[in-house]
Each structure stands twice: as C-alpha cells, then as structure tokens.
Tab-separated table of C-alpha atoms and ligand atoms in Angstrom:
chain	number	residue	atom	x	y	z
A	15	UNK	CA	0.000	0.000	0.000
A	16	UNK	CA	2.977	2.369	0.356
A	17	UNK	CA	2.648	3.684	-3.180
A	18	UNK	CA	-1.059	4.376	-2.690
A	19	UNK	CA	-0.619	6.060	0.697
A	20	UNK	CA	2.064	8.293	-0.791
A	21	UNK	CA	-0.329	9.140	-3.618
A	22	UNK	CA	-3.099	9.889	-1.140
A	23	UNK	CA	-0.822	12.257	0.781
A	24	UNK	CA	0.035	14.037	-2.453
A	25	UNK	CA	-3.698	14.371	-3.150
A	26	UNK	CA	-4.338	15.837	0.321
A	27	UNK	CA	-1.514	18.309	-0.122
A	28	UNK	CA	-2.247	19.265	-3.722
A	29	UNK	CA	-5.585	18.556	-5.365
A	30	UNK	CA	-7.723	18.439	-2.215
A	31	UNK	CA	-7.155	22.091	-1.245
A	32	UNK	CA	-7.785	23.121	-4.861
A	33	UNK	CA	-10.977	21.093	-5.157
A	34	UNK	CA	-12.201	21.515	-1.598
A	35	UNK	CA	-15.095	23.820	-2.422
A	36	UNK	CA	-16.237	21.511	-5.181
A	37	UNK	CA	-16.137	18.469	-2.882
A	38	UNK	CA	-18.079	20.394	-0.219
A	39	UNK	CA	-20.767	21.316	-2.737
A	40	UNK	CA	-20.923	17.749	-4.052
A	41	UNK	CA	-21.215	16.419	-0.504
A	42	UNK	CA	-24.037	18.829	0.351
A	43	UNK	CA	-26.014	18.603	-2.882
A	44	UNK	CA	-25.147	15.110	-4.112
A	45	UNK	CA	-23.739	14.223	-7.486
A	46	UNK	CA	-25.414	15.215	-10.751
A	47	UNK	CA	-22.935	14.274	-13.482
A	48	UNK	CA	-23.938	14.957	-17.094
A	49	UNK	CA	-21.809	12.116	-18.415
A	50	UNK	CA	-21.822	8.376	-17.998
A	51	UNK	CA	-18.633	6.843	-19.392
A	52	UNK	CA	-18.479	3.095	-19.956
A	53	UNK	CA	-14.910	1.991	-20.480
A	54	UNK	CA	-12.416	-0.815	-20.034
A	55	UNK	CA	-10.856	-1.587	-16.646
A	56	UNK	CA	-7.439	-1.286	-18.293
A	57	UNK	CA	-5.095	0.753	-16.090
A	58	UNK	CA	-3.926	2.793	-19.075
A	59	UNK	CA	-7.314	4.058	-20.227
A	60	UNK	CA	-8.700	6.084	-17.311
A	61	UNK	CA	-11.632	8.290	-18.422
A	62	UNK	CA	-11.057	10.950	-15.737
A	63	UNK	CA	-7.473	11.359	-16.942
A	64	UNK	CA	-8.287	11.343	-20.662
A	65	UNK	CA	-11.105	13.894	-20.322
A	66	UNK	CA	-9.416	16.017	-17.612
A	67	UNK	CA	-12.502	15.521	-15.481
A	68	UNK	CA	-13.093	17.064	-12.077
A	69	UNK	CA	-14.813	15.266	-9.193
A	70	UNK	CA	-18.550	14.964	-9.848
A	71	UNK	CA	-18.319	15.291	-13.633
A	72	UNK	CA	-18.167	11.667	-14.786
A	73	UNK	CA	-20.130	8.664	-13.615
A	74	UNK	CA	-17.951	5.769	-14.744
A	75	UNK	CA	-18.612	2.085	-15.301
A	76	UNK	CA	-15.531	0.029	-16.028
A	77	UNK	CA	-15.355	-3.646	-16.935
A	78	UNK	CA	-13.259	-5.892	-19.154
A	79	UNK	CA	-13.317	-4.374	-22.669
A	80	UNK	CA	-15.898	-1.752	-21.656
A	81	UNK	CA	-18.827	-3.879	-22.804
A	82	UNK	CA	-22.516	-3.033	-22.410
A	83	UNK	CA	-24.438	-6.307	-22.302
A	84	UNK	CA	-27.877	-6.478	-23.923
A	85	UNK	CA	-30.965	-5.812	-21.781
A	86	UNK	CA	-31.979	-8.981	-19.919
A	87	UNK	CA	-34.911	-9.717	-17.618
A	88	UNK	CA	-33.421	-12.610	-15.629
A	89	UNK	CA	-32.382	-12.248	-11.984
A	90	UNK	CA	-28.628	-12.479	-12.561
A	91	UNK	CA	-25.977	-10.238	-11.056
A	92	UNK	CA	-26.093	-7.494	-13.655
A	93	UNK	CA	-23.504	-5.112	-12.260
A	94	UNK	CA	-22.999	-3.106	-15.436
A	95	UNK	CA	-26.732	-2.919	-16.157
A	96	UNK	CA	-27.506	-1.877	-12.563
A	97	UNK	CA	-24.987	0.973	-12.724
A	98	UNK	CA	-26.344	1.983	-16.141
A	99	UNK	CA	-29.913	2.044	-14.815
A	100	UNK	CA	-28.894	4.121	-11.783
A	101	UNK	CA	-26.989	6.632	-13.907
A	102	UNK	CA	-29.804	7.058	-16.421
A	103	UNK	CA	-32.898	6.848	-14.196
A	104	UNK	CA	-31.726	8.347	-10.908
A	105	UNK	CA	-28.897	10.648	-11.936
A	106	UNK	CA	-30.407	11.629	-15.272
A	107	UNK	CA	-27.133	11.713	-17.184
A	108	UNK	CA	-27.487	13.510	-20.524
A	109	UNK	CA	-24.728	11.688	-22.388
A	110	UNK	CA	-23.437	8.122	-22.444
A	111	UNK	CA	-19.946	7.645	-23.866
A	112	UNK	CA	-18.717	4.140	-24.684
A	113	UNK	CA	-14.924	4.411	-24.632
A	114	UNK	CA	-12.795	1.696	-26.184
A	115	UNK	CA	-9.014	1.724	-26.336
A	116	UNK	CA	-6.004	0.426	-28.256
A	117	UNK	CA	-4.146	-2.736	-27.200
A	118	UNK	CA	-7.231	-3.950	-25.312
A	119	UNK	CA	-6.578	-7.312	-23.648
A	120	UNK	CA	-10.286	-8.108	-23.541
A	121	UNK	CA	-10.497	-7.609	-27.287
A	122	UNK	CA	-7.419	-9.832	-27.741
A	123	UNK	CA	-9.128	-12.535	-25.658
A	124	UNK	CA	-12.232	-12.310	-27.835
A	125	UNK	CA	-10.092	-12.984	-30.910
A	126	UNK	CA	-7.919	-15.655	-29.267
A	127	UNK	CA	-10.023	-17.668	-26.802
A	128	UNK	CA	-6.888	-19.243	-25.294
A	129	UNK	CA	-6.051	-15.926	-23.625
A	130	UNK	CA	-9.070	-16.353	-21.322
A	131	UNK	CA	-8.066	-19.884	-20.272
A	132	UNK	CA	-7.636	-20.220	-16.513
A	133	UNK	CA	-9.445	-16.934	-15.801
A	134	UNK	CA	-12.892	-17.720	-14.398
A	135	UNK	CA	-15.836	-15.691	-15.758
A	136	UNK	CA	-13.775	-13.996	-18.458
A	137	UNK	CA	-14.613	-16.211	-21.428
A	138	UNK	CA	-18.355	-15.904	-20.830
A	139	UNK	CA	-18.123	-12.137	-20.481
A	140	UNK	CA	-16.041	-11.701	-23.624
A	141	UNK	CA	-18.496	-13.931	-25.513
A	142	UNK	CA	-20.820	-10.908	-25.459
A	143	UNK	CA	-18.632	-9.606	-28.290
A	144	UNK	CA	-19.640	-12.497	-30.613
A	145	UNK	CA	-21.691	-10.293	-32.989
A	146	UNK	CA	-18.795	-7.840	-33.395
A	147	UNK	CA	-16.353	-10.736	-33.749
A	148	UNK	CA	-18.457	-12.118	-36.609
A	149	UNK	CA	-18.712	-8.716	-38.314
A	150	UNK	CA	-14.924	-8.266	-38.288
A	151	UNK	CA	-14.097	-11.849	-39.337
A	152	UNK	CA	-13.047	-10.828	-42.854
A	153	UNK	CA	-10.442	-8.256	-41.759
A	154	UNK	CA	-7.165	-9.397	-43.259
A	155	UNK	CA	-4.311	-9.056	-40.784
A	156	UNK	CA	-4.300	-9.787	-37.081
A	157	UNK	CA	-3.308	-6.227	-36.119
A	158	UNK	CA	-5.986	-4.720	-38.361
A	159	UNK	CA	-8.603	-7.064	-36.974
A	160	UNK	CA	-7.666	-6.152	-33.429
A	161	UNK	CA	-8.283	-2.468	-34.178
A	162	UNK	CA	-11.423	-3.253	-36.170
A	163	UNK	CA	-12.839	-5.231	-33.248
A	164	UNK	CA	-11.920	-2.509	-30.732
A	165	UNK	CA	-13.995	-0.124	-32.839
A	166	UNK	CA	-16.840	-2.527	-33.557
A	167	UNK	CA	-17.103	-3.499	-29.882
A	168	UNK	CA	-17.942	0.171	-29.228
A	169	UNK	CA	-20.613	0.076	-31.949
A	170	UNK	CA	-22.031	-3.159	-30.465
A	171	UNK	CA	-22.219	-1.685	-26.959
A	172	UNK	CA	-24.055	1.341	-28.385
A	173	UNK	CA	-26.502	-1.041	-30.095
A	174	UNK	CA	-26.977	-2.914	-26.821
A	175	UNK	CA	-27.610	0.347	-24.955
A	176	UNK	CA	-30.633	0.927	-27.190
A	177	UNK	CA	-32.154	-2.394	-26.028
A	178	UNK	CA	-32.630	-0.976	-22.508
A	179	UNK	CA	-36.170	0.488	-22.421
A	180	UNK	CA	-35.180	3.382	-20.136
A	181	UNK	CA	-32.402	4.323	-22.590
A	182	UNK	CA	-34.609	3.981	-25.683
A	183	UNK	CA	-37.336	6.141	-24.111
A	184	UNK	CA	-34.937	8.956	-23.291
A	185	UNK	CA	-33.295	8.788	-26.708
A	186	UNK	CA	-36.705	9.130	-28.317
A	187	UNK	CA	-37.581	12.272	-26.404
A	188	UNK	CA	-34.123	13.790	-26.841
A	189	UNK	CA	-33.172	13.638	-23.166
A	190	UNK	CA	-30.125	11.448	-23.782
A	191	UNK	CA	-27.393	11.162	-26.414
A	192	UNK	CA	-25.068	8.223	-27.136
A	193	UNK	CA	-21.435	8.576	-28.197
A	194	UNK	CA	-18.582	6.235	-29.104
A	195	UNK	CA	-14.845	6.847	-28.791
A	196	UNK	CA	-11.528	4.996	-28.758
A	197	UNK	CA	-8.335	6.058	-27.011
A	198	UNK	CA	-4.874	5.313	-28.392
A	199	UNK	CA	-2.591	4.174	-25.579
A	200	UNK	CA	0.660	4.728	-27.503
A	201	UNK	CA	-0.137	8.117	-29.075
A	202	UNK	CA	-2.574	9.486	-26.483
A	203	UNK	CA	-5.058	10.361	-29.206
A	204	UNK	CA	-8.833	10.060	-29.149
A	205	UNK	CA	-11.048	9.124	-32.077
A	206	UNK	CA	-14.811	9.544	-31.934
A	207	UNK	CA	-17.614	7.799	-33.773
A	208	UNK	CA	-19.340	10.081	-36.280
A	209	UNK	CA	-22.955	10.004	-37.469
A	210	UNK	CA	-21.989	7.802	-40.425
A	211	UNK	CA	-20.538	5.163	-38.094
A	212	UNK	CA	-16.852	5.918	-38.736
A	213	UNK	CA	-14.170	6.698	-36.198
A	214	UNK	CA	-12.591	10.111	-36.771
A	215	UNK	CA	-9.493	11.443	-34.977
A	216	UNK	CA	-10.124	14.436	-32.717
A	217	UNK	CA	-7.859	17.319	-33.783
B	310	ZN	ZN1	-9.225	-3.024	-22.499
C-alpha cells in the first residue's frame, strides 16, 4: 500500500485544497454528473485522466473491454446494467460515452479464446462480443482485426444500450445522447464515432 498512501498524501496536499469547495458542494447537494462513461478496466485508459474531469463530472462504469451487455430480464448479477440504470434513471445523465481503447486485452481474448483460459468468468463475459467478432471476421491481418474489433465493440455496446427500455425512451424524447470513442494508448489520441458510423481522430 505504500505507493497508494504516498499518492493519497500528495492528493491531500495538492488537489484536495484546490478542489475543496467543489467536494463540499458535491457532498451537500449530491452528485449530478452529465456524463456516464463506460470503459475498459485497463489501467492505461482512465476516463477521468483522458477527459481532464473534475470530481462529480463523470459517472464511470468500467469492466473488461468496456462492454454493455444487452438488456436482460433474468435475476442475474447485472452489475454493469444496474450501474447503467442508476446513472440514467436516478442521476439523469445527458450523455453516455462508450470508450474503447487500443491494445485492449479483452479484445485480444475475444479474438484468441486461449487468452481467457484459466481466468474464471472472463470467457463468458467476452463472448458478449460475438456479434462484433463475426462482423470483423473478414479483416485481413491480425493487427488490423484487433483495431477493427476494438472499434466494432464500441458500436455493439451502443446497439446494446438501445435495447434498454429506459435508454430507448430517453433517446426518443431527446433527453439522452449516445457517443462512441476509442483512445490510443501509444499516441494518447482520441477518435470519436461520427454520425456515419466511422471513427474520426479528434484534432
Ligand atoms: Zn481493455
């Protein structure tokens, strides 16, 4: 824990005094973030860092590969769906951003099933990407397919978001907007999904 305690002390000495008023307001009034970001758990793709976000600005759901599962009615442990429902229904977020990233290990495991061997739960979770895996099957090289699947996994999660009735209702009345993006680990660049379904680099 030494590294984390040292980091905490740096926070108390630096960012805490700067953000103190904001934290006090957030504590008194509760959170009301405009943005829900759904991203990968990968330690290199932190939404708060990438978007220079202050406390209270982003409600974040992170899981392997940043996947939104489809809407389901069974009584399973739907952690991602529960957080999504809370953010949309209770917090009233105005935007949902699905954020993929380069060199995603979850995406690699979807392409090469052996990578999930010996890791309980992972194979079943990654299997949610099957439709995107099928759509990118014809991509020629391994590296190109990896990137293609990182992008198409974002598109698939956006499609799955629309299967949640509380999302679909808010989209219909213009109370919510969906966005896709992908972060490049090596170059630190962000590309966003345009209206035509293509990823375009942010200048
Ligand atoms: Zn990842």
